Amino acid sequence: MTARPTSPRVALTRLTLAMLLGSAAAVGAQESTDPIKLTLHDWTGQLITTELMGEVLKKAGYNIEYVQADYLAQFAGLETGDLHVAMEMWETTGREAMDASTATGKTEVFGPTGMKAKEEWWYPSYMKEKCPGLPNWEALKDPACAEAFSTAETAPKGRYLGGPVTWGGFDDERVEALDLPFEVIHAGTDAALFAELESAYQRQAPIMLWIYAPHWAPAKYEGEWVEFPEYSADCYNDPAAGLNPDLAYDCGKPFGDIWKVGWAGLKDKWPGAHKAITAFTIDNDEMGAMITEVDLNGKTVEAVVADWMGANEARWKGWIGQ
């Protein structure tokens, strides 16, 4: 009997099925279809970085879930595997928590993001004439300088506006260890922190606050970071190592990389995703531009990520091996 010829429709269906199977093979036949859970925090850049990584992984066929999590407390979930990927752990504020977690063997550092972190006490340039010893931190010990940065709620002490408490940073400890006549007030959110800067700058009002980079603020506003005694691990861990023999944190914050970190089981459960996350890299200028689009120009995180992916297709396809 002569074999019945395959119809074009059946041939097309088989071709489509083969393509789908090939796509699944690209992800890895042995990889789990469970959702990879990426943590979201409370600042714009981290939301962008996380969604960018998540959308790239979706292009590779992975199931992605975004989970709101506390910046430092998230390590409990990463260690158990209830959470899987944290795209930004800053050398400036998260190093201790990251090191303690990776020491358990239950979490892994997936390498640097390519961005360099700086966050420290910052003041607008118009305040320098009222405290001419700046940026040297010792100028802040002058009662007249402290009062120049005071508000009705803190006078005669200066007011330092810190980030949300969940960010860490040891600013309260720093004030005590260096005997600074300042009171630390924590902003409730990232948005509130920069809204207060915007308001103060427009009025040329006194303000000393936590500014970080990569971000649009250091580019938009003229000002300087306070120069504290140089950070060392001993300064944070050994009171005898710094200026104050009785208290730790008598130095500035560390500067350095922003790291990717996550559950150590990721590489076995989703090896292709592990490779892509490790390959991910972006620089301060790119991130600063995207944050500006969201915070100043009113775009959504989703739109900014989509624009970046459209302009960098060859790059992110290289991360997922396409």
Short mmCIF file of C-alpha atoms in Angstrom, two decimals:
data_model
loop_
_atom_site.label_atom_id
_atom_site.label_comp_id
_atom_site.label_asym_id
_atom_site.label_seq_id
_atom_site.Cartn_x
_atom_site.Cartn_y
_atom_site.Cartn_z
CA MET A 1 0.00 0.00 0.00
CA THR A 2 1.27 3.42 -0.86
CA ALA A 3 1.92 5.60 2.15
CA ARG A 4 -0.51 8.44 2.53
CA PRO A 5 1.27 11.79 2.03
CA THR A 6 1.47 14.07 5.05
CA SER A 7 -0.78 17.09 4.75
CA PRO A 8 0.80 20.56 5.00
CA ARG A 9 -1.24 21.22 8.15
CA VAL A 10 0.05 18.09 9.89
CA ALA A 11 3.60 18.85 8.79
CA LEU A 12 3.29 22.34 10.20
CA THR A 13 1.92 20.98 13.47
CA ARG A 14 4.85 18.58 13.75
CA LEU A 15 7.28 21.37 13.00
CA THR A 16 5.71 23.57 15.66
CA LEU A 17 5.88 20.73 18.18
CA ALA A 18 9.52 20.12 17.34
CA MET A 19 10.28 23.81 17.82
CA LEU A 20 8.55 23.81 21.21
CA LEU A 21 10.44 20.73 22.27
CA GLY A 22 13.65 22.34 21.09
CA SER A 23 12.85 25.43 23.15
CA ALA A 24 12.29 23.28 26.22
CA ALA A 25 15.58 21.51 25.56
CA ALA A 26 17.29 24.89 25.45
CA VAL A 27 16.13 25.49 29.01
CA GLY A 28 17.24 21.99 29.90
CA ALA A 29 15.23 18.80 29.88
CA GLN A 30 16.10 18.08 33.49
CA GLU A 31 15.35 21.57 34.84
CA SER A 32 12.40 22.14 37.12
CA THR A 33 9.27 23.96 35.94
CA ASP A 34 8.76 25.33 39.47
CA PRO A 35 8.84 29.12 39.69
CA ILE A 36 12.16 30.81 40.34
CA LYS A 37 11.43 33.34 43.08
CA LEU A 38 13.25 36.67 42.77
CA THR A 39 13.06 39.09 45.70
CA LEU A 40 11.81 42.66 45.39
CA HIS A 41 12.87 45.43 47.77
CA ASP A 42 11.94 49.06 48.24
CA TRP A 43 14.13 51.12 45.92
CA THR A 44 13.72 51.78 42.23
CA GLY A 45 17.05 50.45 40.99
CA GLN A 46 16.54 47.08 42.66
CA LEU A 47 13.07 46.77 41.17
CA ILE A 48 14.54 47.46 37.72
CA THR A 49 17.44 45.02 38.13
CA THR A 50 15.15 42.26 39.38
CA GLU A 51 12.49 42.65 36.71
CA LEU A 52 15.17 42.85 34.02
CA MET A 53 16.67 39.54 35.16
CA GLY A 54 13.23 37.98 35.53
CA GLU A 55 12.10 39.01 32.06
CA VAL A 56 15.30 37.66 30.53
CA LEU A 57 14.74 34.33 32.28
CA LYS A 58 11.16 34.26 30.99
CA LYS A 59 12.56 34.59 27.46
CA ALA A 60 14.53 31.41 28.16
CA GLY A 61 11.34 29.59 29.16
CA TYR A 62 11.55 29.78 32.95
CA ASN A 63 8.61 30.28 35.27
CA ILE A 64 9.29 33.44 37.32
CA GLU A 65 7.71 34.77 40.50
CA TYR A 66 8.50 38.13 42.13
CA VAL A 67 8.32 38.13 45.93
CA GLN A 68 8.44 41.20 48.19
CA ALA A 69 11.10 40.63 50.85
CA ASP A 70 13.07 42.49 53.49
CA TYR A 71 16.58 43.42 52.32
CA LEU A 72 18.46 41.78 55.19
CA ALA A 73 15.87 39.37 56.62
CA GLN A 74 15.50 37.74 53.18
CA PHE A 75 18.52 35.53 53.88
CA ALA A 76 16.39 33.22 56.04
CA GLY A 77 14.25 32.44 52.99
CA LEU A 78 17.24 32.17 50.65
CA GLU A 79 18.87 29.65 52.98
CA THR A 80 15.80 27.39 53.09
CA GLY A 81 15.16 27.66 49.35
CA ASP A 82 11.79 29.36 49.86
CA LEU A 83 13.36 32.29 47.99
CA HIS A 84 15.91 31.87 45.23
CA VAL A 85 17.55 35.03 43.90
CA ALA A 86 18.37 38.47 45.33
CA MET A 87 19.69 40.67 42.55
CA GLU A 88 21.22 43.44 44.68
CA MET A 89 23.20 42.99 47.85
CA TRP A 90 25.25 46.14 48.39
CA GLU A 91 28.80 45.97 49.70
CA THR A 92 28.01 49.16 51.59
CA THR A 93 25.22 47.76 53.76
CA GLY A 94 24.79 44.03 53.16
CA ARG A 95 28.25 42.52 53.29
CA GLU A 96 28.03 41.23 56.86
CA ALA A 97 24.65 39.58 56.33
CA MET A 98 25.78 38.10 53.02
CA ASP A 99 28.99 36.67 54.47
CA ALA A 100 27.17 35.18 57.45
CA SER A 101 24.66 33.53 55.14
CA THR A 102 27.14 32.15 52.61
CA ALA A 103 29.18 30.73 55.51
CA THR A 104 26.27 28.34 56.17
CA GLY A 105 26.78 26.82 52.71
CA LYS A 106 23.08 27.31 51.98
CA THR A 107 23.46 30.45 49.89
CA GLU A 108 25.82 31.38 47.08
CA VAL A 109 27.16 34.62 45.64
CA PHE A 110 26.43 34.65 41.90
CA GLY A 111 29.05 37.33 41.26
CA PRO A 112 29.00 41.12 40.90
CA THR A 113 26.24 42.92 39.02
CA GLY A 114 28.80 45.23 37.42
CA MET A 115 27.51 48.21 39.40
CA LYS A 116 29.66 49.92 42.03
CA ALA A 117 27.97 51.05 45.22
CA LYS A 118 28.49 54.19 47.22
CA GLU A 119 26.20 55.37 49.97
CA GLU A 120 27.07 57.78 52.70
CA TRP A 121 26.01 60.94 54.48
CA TRP A 122 25.51 63.69 51.88
CA TYR A 123 24.80 67.43 52.00
CA PRO A 124 24.07 70.06 49.33
CA SER A 125 26.88 72.44 48.47
CA TYR A 126 24.95 75.47 49.76
CA MET A 127 25.39 74.09 53.31
CA LYS A 128 29.17 74.22 53.13
CA GLU A 129 29.39 77.92 53.95
CA LYS A 130 27.55 77.17 57.21
CA CYS A 131 29.95 74.36 58.04
CA PRO A 132 33.21 75.22 56.24
CA GLY A 133 35.16 72.27 57.60
CA LEU A 134 33.18 69.85 55.45
CA PRO A 135 33.54 67.30 53.92
CA ASN A 136 35.79 66.24 56.82
CA TRP A 137 33.52 64.46 59.30
CA GLU A 138 35.16 66.21 62.25
CA ALA A 139 33.45 69.44 61.18
CA LEU A 140 30.18 67.86 62.27
CA LYS A 141 31.37 67.79 65.89
CA ASP A 142 31.28 71.61 66.00
CA PRO A 143 28.02 72.55 67.80
CA ALA A 144 27.53 75.48 65.41
CA CYS A 145 27.79 73.15 62.42
CA ALA A 146 25.41 70.65 63.96
CA GLU A 147 22.91 73.42 64.68
CA ALA A 148 23.12 74.58 61.07
CA PHE A 149 21.76 71.13 60.10
CA SER A 150 19.12 71.12 62.86
CA THR A 151 15.35 71.33 62.59
CA ALA A 152 12.75 72.23 65.19
CA GLU A 153 12.46 68.58 66.20
CA THR A 154 16.21 68.04 66.76
CA ALA A 155 17.68 71.45 67.75
CA PRO A 156 20.33 72.08 68.88
CA LYS A 157 21.40 68.74 67.47
CA GLY A 158 21.78 68.31 63.74
CA ARG A 159 19.28 66.16 61.87
CA TYR A 160 20.50 63.27 59.72
CA LEU A 161 17.84 61.73 57.50
CA GLY A 162 18.70 58.06 57.11
CA GLY A 163 17.20 55.49 54.80
CA PRO A 164 14.40 53.13 55.87
CA VAL A 165 15.37 51.09 58.91
CA THR A 166 15.36 47.88 56.84
CA TRP A 167 18.35 49.13 54.83
CA GLY A 168 20.74 48.72 57.76
CA GLY A 169 23.80 50.97 57.46
CA PHE A 170 24.59 51.44 61.19
CA ASP A 171 24.01 55.21 61.18
CA ASP A 172 22.67 55.27 64.74
CA GLU A 173 25.73 53.33 65.88
CA ARG A 174 28.03 55.63 63.88
CA VAL A 175 26.62 58.75 65.56
CA GLU A 176 27.16 57.23 68.99
CA ALA A 177 30.64 55.86 68.27
CA LEU A 178 31.93 59.13 66.79
CA ASP A 179 30.10 61.24 69.41
CA LEU A 180 28.33 63.35 66.78
CA PRO A 181 25.78 65.92 67.98
CA PHE A 182 23.22 64.61 65.48
CA GLU A 183 19.92 62.81 65.74
CA VAL A 184 19.14 60.09 63.21
CA ILE A 185 15.65 60.23 61.70
CA HIS A 186 14.77 57.37 59.34
CA ALA A 187 12.75 57.99 56.20
CA GLY A 188 9.83 55.63 55.82
CA THR A 189 10.47 54.88 52.15
CA ASP A 190 12.94 55.48 49.35
CA ALA A 191 10.46 57.89 47.75
CA ALA A 192 10.07 59.87 50.97
CA LEU A 193 13.85 60.20 51.31
CA PHE A 194 14.25 61.85 47.91
CA ALA A 195 11.05 63.88 48.16
CA GLU A 196 12.50 65.53 51.24
CA LEU A 197 15.77 66.23 49.43
CA GLU A 198 13.86 67.81 46.52
CA SER A 199 11.87 70.03 48.89
CA ALA A 200 14.91 71.11 50.92
CA TYR A 201 17.01 71.82 47.82
CA GLN A 202 14.35 74.02 46.26
CA ARG A 203 14.09 76.04 49.50
CA GLN A 204 17.87 75.99 50.14
CA ALA A 205 16.95 74.54 53.52
CA PRO A 206 19.36 72.59 55.73
CA ILE A 207 19.54 68.88 55.05
CA MET A 208 21.97 66.05 55.69
CA LEU A 209 20.85 62.68 54.41
CA TRP A 210 21.68 59.23 53.08
CA ILE A 211 22.40 59.38 49.34
CA TYR A 212 23.40 56.37 47.31
CA ALA A 213 24.80 55.69 43.86
CA PRO A 214 23.97 54.48 41.27
CA HIS A 215 21.12 56.99 41.42
CA TRP A 216 20.02 60.19 39.74
CA ALA A 217 20.34 62.37 42.84
CA PRO A 218 24.16 62.85 42.88
CA ALA A 219 23.97 63.94 39.23
CA LYS A 220 20.97 66.23 39.62
CA TYR A 221 22.00 68.00 42.83
CA GLU A 222 25.30 69.67 43.62
CA GLY A 223 26.73 68.38 46.85
CA GLU A 224 29.30 66.18 48.58
CA TRP A 225 29.53 63.04 50.66
CA VAL A 226 30.95 63.38 54.17
CA GLU A 227 34.42 61.86 54.47
CA PHE A 228 34.41 59.63 57.54
CA PRO A 229 37.37 57.56 58.77
CA GLU A 230 37.97 54.85 56.18
CA TYR A 231 35.95 51.69 56.56
CA SER A 232 37.55 48.42 57.60
CA ALA A 233 36.03 45.13 58.65
CA ASP A 234 37.76 45.51 62.01
CA CYS A 235 36.09 48.87 62.53
CA TYR A 236 32.70 47.17 62.29
CA ASN A 237 33.63 44.16 64.41
CA ASP A 238 36.30 45.21 66.91
CA PRO A 239 35.80 48.36 69.03
CA ALA A 240 39.54 48.51 69.78
CA ALA A 241 40.37 48.89 66.08
CA GLY A 242 38.97 52.40 65.53
CA LEU A 243 39.04 55.87 67.01
CA ASN A 244 36.67 54.94 69.81
CA PRO A 245 38.18 52.09 71.86
CA ASP A 246 34.80 51.23 73.35
CA LEU A 247 32.46 51.14 70.35
CA ALA A 248 32.44 49.69 66.84
CA TYR A 249 31.16 51.48 63.70
CA ASP A 250 33.40 54.51 64.30
CA CYS A 251 34.14 54.80 60.56
CA GLY A 252 32.38 55.32 57.25
CA LYS A 253 30.48 52.80 55.20
CA PRO A 254 32.31 50.45 52.83
CA PHE A 255 32.29 51.17 49.11
CA GLY A 256 32.37 48.50 46.44
CA ASP A 257 30.40 46.01 44.39
CA ILE A 258 26.71 45.29 44.28
CA TRP A 259 26.37 41.50 44.35
CA LYS A 260 23.90 38.88 43.13
CA VAL A 261 23.21 36.24 45.75
CA GLY A 262 20.76 33.38 46.25
CA TRP A 263 19.89 29.86 47.23
CA ALA A 264 22.80 27.43 46.79
CA GLY A 265 20.46 24.82 45.28
CA LEU A 266 19.68 27.02 42.28
CA LYS A 267 22.58 25.67 40.21
CA ASP A 268 21.31 22.11 40.48
CA LYS A 269 17.59 22.78 40.07
CA TRP A 270 17.90 25.40 37.31
CA PRO A 271 21.46 25.22 35.89
CA GLY A 272 20.66 27.35 32.85
CA ALA A 273 19.14 30.08 34.99
CA HIS A 274 22.17 29.94 37.28
CA LYS A 275 24.43 30.50 34.29
CA ALA A 276 22.31 33.45 33.07
CA ILE A 277 22.17 35.12 36.49
CA THR A 278 25.92 34.76 36.86
CA ALA A 279 26.42 36.31 33.40
CA PHE A 280 24.16 39.29 34.10
CA THR A 281 26.03 42.60 34.17
CA ILE A 282 25.03 46.25 33.93
CA ASP A 283 26.92 49.43 34.83
CA ASN A 284 26.17 52.50 36.94
CA ASP A 285 25.49 54.77 33.97
CA GLU A 286 22.90 52.40 32.49
CA MET A 287 21.20 51.94 35.83
CA GLY A 288 21.27 55.66 36.65
CA ALA A 289 19.60 56.43 33.33
CA MET A 290 16.85 53.87 33.95
CA ILE A 291 16.21 55.10 37.49
CA THR A 292 15.93 58.63 36.10
CA GLU A 293 13.30 57.48 33.59
CA VAL A 294 11.20 56.01 36.40
CA ASP A 295 11.69 58.50 39.23
CA LEU A 296 11.90 61.74 37.28
CA ASN A 297 10.22 61.09 33.95
CA GLY A 298 7.28 59.05 35.15
CA LYS A 299 7.83 55.82 33.23
CA THR A 300 6.91 52.49 34.77
CA VAL A 301 9.57 49.96 35.72
CA GLU A 302 8.00 47.56 33.19
CA ALA A 303 8.31 50.09 30.36
CA VAL A 304 11.91 50.95 31.17
CA VAL A 305 12.89 47.27 31.33
CA ALA A 306 11.14 46.62 28.01
CA ASP A 307 13.02 49.53 26.41
CA TRP A 308 16.35 48.25 27.71
CA MET A 309 15.67 44.73 26.46
CA GLY A 310 14.69 46.01 23.04
CA ALA A 311 17.92 47.97 22.76
CA ASN A 312 20.17 45.20 24.14
CA GLU A 313 18.77 42.02 22.63
CA ALA A 314 22.09 40.51 21.56
CA ARG A 315 23.50 41.13 25.01
CA TRP A 316 20.82 39.43 27.08
CA LYS A 317 20.45 36.60 24.58
CA GLY A 318 24.11 35.89 25.24
CA TRP A 319 23.30 35.47 28.94
CA ILE A 320 20.80 32.70 28.16
CA GLY A 321 22.85 31.11 25.39
CA GLN A 322 20.66 32.08 22.46
#
